[in-house]
PDB file of C-alpha atoms in Angstrom:
ATOM      1  CA  UNK A 312      24.163 -17.538 -31.926  1.00 56.00           C
ATOM      2  CA  UNK A 313      22.119 -14.543 -33.151  1.00 53.00           C
ATOM      3  CA  UNK A 314      18.996 -16.095 -31.690  1.00 46.00           C
ATOM      4  CA  UNK A 315      20.644 -16.488 -28.276  1.00 43.00           C
ATOM      5  CA  UNK A 316      21.925 -12.884 -28.281  1.00 46.00           C
ATOM      6  CA  UNK A 317      18.454 -11.653 -29.258  1.00 37.00           C
ATOM      7  CA  UNK A 318      16.856 -13.634 -26.436  1.00 36.00           C
ATOM      8  CA  UNK A 319      19.399 -12.296 -23.942  1.00 41.00           C
ATOM      9  CA  UNK A 320      18.743  -8.712 -25.076  1.00 40.00           C
ATOM     10  CA  UNK A 321      14.977  -9.214 -24.774  1.00 43.00           C
ATOM     11  CA  UNK A 322      15.424 -10.630 -21.266  1.00 41.00           C
ATOM     12  CA  UNK A 323      17.705  -7.738 -20.290  1.00 40.00           C
ATOM     13  CA  UNK A 324      15.323  -5.077 -21.619  1.00 36.00           C
ATOM     14  CA  UNK A 325      12.350  -6.791 -19.971  1.00 39.00           C
ATOM     15  CA  UNK A 326      14.198  -6.853 -16.654  1.00 40.00           C
ATOM     16  CA  UNK A 327      15.059  -3.155 -16.924  1.00 40.00           C
ATOM     17  CA  UNK A 328      11.431  -2.252 -17.662  1.00 35.00           C
ATOM     18  CA  UNK A 329      10.233  -4.385 -14.755  1.00 36.00           C
ATOM     19  CA  UNK A 330      12.622  -2.638 -12.366  1.00 36.00           C
ATOM     20  CA  UNK A 331      11.589   0.818 -13.613  1.00 36.00           C
ATOM     21  CA  UNK A 332       7.843   0.149 -13.550  1.00 37.00           C
ATOM     22  CA  UNK A 333       5.994   2.112 -10.898  1.00 40.00           C
ATOM     23  CA  UNK A 334       5.209   0.131  -7.767  1.00 48.00           C
ATOM     24  CA  UNK A 335       1.611  -0.013  -6.575  1.00 66.00           C
ATOM     25  CA  UNK A 336       2.519  -1.214  -3.103  1.00 82.00           C
ATOM     26  CA  UNK A 337       1.914   0.720   0.085  1.00 87.00           C
ATOM     27  CA  UNK A 338       5.054   2.715   0.831  1.00 87.00           C
ATOM     28  CA  UNK A 339       6.426   1.961   4.302  1.00 86.00           C
ATOM     29  CA  UNK A 340       6.944   5.037   6.467  1.00 90.00           C
ATOM     30  CA  UNK A 341       4.122   6.851   4.691  1.00 95.00           C
ATOM     31  CA  UNK A 342       1.226   8.870   6.101  1.00 96.00           C
ATOM     32  CA  UNK A 343      -2.235   9.307   4.612  1.00 97.00           C
ATOM     33  CA  UNK A 344      -4.845  11.925   5.502  1.00 96.00           C
ATOM     34  CA  UNK A 345      -8.329  10.514   5.714  1.00 96.00           C
ATOM     35  CA  UNK A 346     -10.584  12.566   3.435  1.00 95.00           C
ATOM     36  CA  UNK A 347     -13.851  10.633   3.278  1.00 95.00           C
ATOM     37  CA  UNK A 348     -15.475   7.651   4.993  1.00 95.00           C
ATOM     38  CA  UNK A 349     -18.323   5.634   3.489  1.00 95.00           C
ATOM     39  CA  UNK A 350     -20.691   3.904   5.907  1.00 91.00           C
ATOM     40  CA  UNK A 351     -23.740   1.999   4.665  1.00 86.00           C
ATOM     41  CA  UNK A 352     -23.292   3.642   1.255  1.00 82.00           C
ATOM     42  CA  UNK A 353     -23.356   7.147   2.741  1.00 91.00           C
ATOM     43  CA  UNK A 354     -20.469   9.580   2.491  1.00 94.00           C
ATOM     44  CA  UNK A 355     -19.225  10.992   5.791  1.00 91.00           C
ATOM     45  CA  UNK A 356     -16.933  13.999   5.473  1.00 88.00           C
ATOM     46  CA  UNK A 357     -14.224  14.844   7.959  1.00 92.00           C
ATOM     47  CA  UNK A 358     -15.625  17.181  10.633  1.00 89.00           C
ATOM     48  CA  UNK A 359     -14.267  20.726  10.751  1.00 88.00           C
ATOM     49  CA  UNK A 360     -11.111  20.943  12.837  1.00 85.00           C
ATOM     50  CA  UNK A 361     -10.302  17.214  12.636  1.00 87.00           C
ATOM     51  CA  UNK A 362      -7.123  15.891  11.007  1.00 90.00           C
ATOM     52  CA  UNK A 363      -7.466  12.100  10.903  1.00 95.00           C
ATOM     53  CA  UNK A 364      -4.613  10.135   9.367  1.00 97.00           C
ATOM     54  CA  UNK A 365      -3.198   6.638   8.931  1.00 97.00           C
ATOM     55  CA  UNK A 366       0.551   5.946   8.977  1.00 97.00           C
ATOM     56  CA  UNK A 367       2.211   2.765   7.704  1.00 97.00           C
ATOM     57  CA  UNK A 368       5.321   2.131   9.805  1.00 96.00           C
ATOM     58  CA  UNK A 369       8.221  -0.285   9.692  1.00 91.00           C
ATOM     59  CA  UNK A 370       7.689  -3.857  10.900  1.00 94.00           C
ATOM     60  CA  UNK A 371       4.132  -3.927   9.445  1.00 96.00           C
ATOM     61  CA  UNK A 372       2.788  -1.566  12.114  1.00 97.00           C
ATOM     62  CA  UNK A 373       0.220   1.208  11.751  1.00 97.00           C
ATOM     63  CA  UNK A 374      -0.592   4.239  13.821  1.00 97.00           C
ATOM     64  CA  UNK A 375      -2.962   7.071  13.308  1.00 96.00           C
ATOM     65  CA  UNK A 376      -5.502   9.457  14.642  1.00 96.00           C
ATOM     66  CA  UNK A 377      -9.256   9.496  14.226  1.00 94.00           C
ATOM     67  CA  UNK A 378      -9.339  13.244  14.754  1.00 88.00           C
ATOM     68  CA  UNK A 379      -9.550  12.958  18.521  1.00 90.00           C
ATOM     69  CA  UNK A 380      -8.277   9.522  19.560  1.00 94.00           C
ATOM     70  CA  UNK A 381      -5.117   7.727  18.507  1.00 96.00           C
ATOM     71  CA  UNK A 382      -5.039   4.176  17.167  1.00 97.00           C
ATOM     72  CA  UNK A 383      -2.371   1.568  16.480  1.00 97.00           C
ATOM     73  CA  UNK A 384      -2.070  -1.967  15.185  1.00 98.00           C
ATOM     74  CA  UNK A 385      -0.543  -4.267  12.607  1.00 98.00           C
ATOM     75  CA  UNK A 386      -1.128  -4.639   8.885  1.00 97.00           C
ATOM     76  CA  UNK A 387      -0.652  -7.277   6.232  1.00 96.00           C
ATOM     77  CA  UNK A 388      -0.532  -6.326   2.563  1.00 96.00           C
ATOM     78  CA  UNK A 389      -0.201  -8.832  -0.247  1.00 95.00           C
ATOM     79  CA  UNK A 390      -1.101  -7.857  -3.776  1.00 94.00           C
ATOM     80  CA  UNK A 391      -4.258  -5.786  -3.454  1.00 95.00           C
ATOM     81  CA  UNK A 392      -5.277  -7.423  -0.181  1.00 97.00           C
ATOM     82  CA  UNK A 393      -4.871  -5.352   2.974  1.00 97.00           C
ATOM     83  CA  UNK A 394      -5.931  -6.202   6.491  1.00 97.00           C
ATOM     84  CA  UNK A 395      -5.426  -4.517   9.830  1.00 98.00           C
ATOM     85  CA  UNK A 396      -5.160  -6.620  12.990  1.00 97.00           C
ATOM     86  CA  UNK A 397      -4.605  -6.060  16.694  1.00 97.00           C
ATOM     87  CA  UNK A 398      -6.102  -2.581  16.340  1.00 97.00           C
ATOM     88  CA  UNK A 399      -6.439  -0.656  19.565  1.00 96.00           C
ATOM     89  CA  UNK A 400      -7.131   2.967  20.379  1.00 95.00           C
ATOM     90  CA  UNK A 401      -7.431   5.508  23.104  1.00 95.00           C
ATOM     91  CA  UNK A 402     -11.076   6.045  24.022  1.00 89.00           C
ATOM     92  CA  UNK A 403     -11.484   9.652  25.051  1.00 92.00           C
ATOM     93  CA  UNK A 404     -14.993  11.073  24.746  1.00 89.00           C
ATOM     94  CA  UNK A 405     -15.030  13.352  21.704  1.00 86.00           C
ATOM     95  CA  UNK A 406     -17.608  15.734  20.250  1.00 85.00           C
ATOM     96  CA  UNK A 407     -17.717  13.742  17.007  1.00 86.00           C
ATOM     97  CA  UNK A 408     -17.983  10.166  18.322  1.00 89.00           C
ATOM     98  CA  UNK A 409     -19.996   8.982  15.306  1.00 89.00           C
ATOM     99  CA  UNK A 410     -17.113   9.994  13.041  1.00 91.00           C
ATOM    100  CA  UNK A 411     -14.540   8.466  15.401  1.00 91.00           C
ATOM    101  CA  UNK A 412     -16.414   5.160  15.351  1.00 92.00           C
ATOM    102  CA  UNK A 413     -16.783   5.278  11.541  1.00 94.00           C
ATOM    103  CA  UNK A 414     -13.002   5.661  11.155  1.00 95.00           C
ATOM    104  CA  UNK A 415     -12.314   2.649  13.373  1.00 95.00           C
ATOM    105  CA  UNK A 416     -15.001   0.606  11.598  1.00 95.00           C
ATOM    106  CA  UNK A 417     -13.376   1.423   8.244  1.00 96.00           C
ATOM    107  CA  UNK A 418      -9.945   0.356   9.530  1.00 97.00           C
ATOM    108  CA  UNK A 419     -11.351  -2.893  10.927  1.00 96.00           C
ATOM    109  CA  UNK A 420     -13.442  -3.551   7.787  1.00 97.00           C
ATOM    110  CA  UNK A 421     -10.600  -3.111   5.287  1.00 98.00           C
ATOM    111  CA  UNK A 422      -9.872  -6.158   3.119  1.00 98.00           C
ATOM    112  CA  UNK A 423      -8.444  -4.554  -0.057  1.00 97.00           C
ATOM    113  CA  UNK A 424      -6.880  -1.344  -1.294  1.00 97.00           C
ATOM    114  CA  UNK A 425      -6.002   0.495  -4.486  1.00 96.00           C
ATOM    115  CA  UNK A 426      -3.426   3.185  -5.111  1.00 95.00           C
ATOM    116  CA  UNK A 427      -3.739   5.842  -7.811  1.00 95.00           C
ATOM    117  CA  UNK A 428      -1.038   8.482  -7.554  1.00 93.00           C
ATOM    118  CA  UNK A 429      -1.294  10.069  -4.113  1.00 95.00           C
ATOM    119  CA  UNK A 430      -4.755   8.631  -3.410  1.00 97.00           C
ATOM    120  CA  UNK A 431      -5.470   5.388  -1.585  1.00 97.00           C
ATOM    121  CA  UNK A 432      -8.885   3.737  -1.458  1.00 98.00           C
ATOM    122  CA  UNK A 433      -9.595   1.290   1.338  1.00 98.00           C
ATOM    123  CA  UNK A 434     -12.167  -1.318   0.326  1.00 98.00           C
ATOM    124  CA  UNK A 435     -14.250  -3.918   2.104  1.00 97.00           C
ATOM    125  CA  UNK A 436     -14.290  -7.631   1.215  1.00 96.00           C
ATOM    126  CA  UNK A 437     -16.837  -6.961  -1.551  1.00 96.00           C
ATOM    127  CA  UNK A 438     -14.671  -4.288  -3.180  1.00 96.00           C
ATOM    128  CA  UNK A 439     -16.781  -1.346  -1.978  1.00 96.00           C
ATOM    129  CA  UNK A 440     -14.799   1.796  -1.144  1.00 96.00           C
ATOM    130  CA  UNK A 441     -15.039   2.482   2.586  1.00 97.00           C
ATOM    131  CA  UNK A 442     -12.430   5.256   2.880  1.00 97.00           C
ATOM    132  CA  UNK A 443     -10.444   7.631   0.677  1.00 97.00           C
ATOM    133  CA  UNK A 444      -7.054   8.877   1.824  1.00 97.00           C
ATOM    134  CA  UNK A 445      -4.513  11.340   0.397  1.00 97.00           C
ATOM    135  CA  UNK A 446      -0.761  10.932   0.875  1.00 97.00           C
ATOM    136  CA  UNK A 447       0.777  13.562   3.146  1.00 95.00           C
ATOM    137  CA  UNK A 448       4.188  14.304   4.626  1.00 88.00           C
ATOM    138  CA  UNK A 449       5.052  11.733   7.305  1.00 79.00           C
ATOM    139  CA  UNK A 450       3.453  12.579  10.640  1.00 68.00           C
ATOM    140  CA  UNK A 451       5.702  12.828  13.673  1.00 61.00           C
ATOM    141  CA  UNK A 452       4.535  10.575  16.489  1.00 52.00           C
ATOM    142  CA  UNK A 453       6.231  12.647  19.183  1.00 49.00           C
ATOM    143  CA  UNK A 454       4.053  14.516  21.686  1.00 40.00           C
TER     144      UNK A 454
END
């Protein structure tokens, strides 16, 4: 009888700790400011005056801004795997087209992610960091 009570208490405590453990999943309805892009091993900083971001929405949708153009699509996250599909964007001509293209290449090249506090790293299929983002207040999508 004591053994069964002990096992039940261990199971109960384990369940409580599991429920209280911090989640490392992407929070839905969250927005992330893009701070740095890495292309071919080179760091590309955000151009002055640009505010690129990525928002994870309900129903596995994404939206965001490259700094000039807007983009949208779908995402799938399972464990540490993360992929973006059906990505589309507006295609206005912008002064910083190289940066715009690098942002879209990073989104399309994402295969994994890691979360550490308010920082998210997007990674390619080989585990190389291709973008660093910082959590921000949710961005309103109204014009």
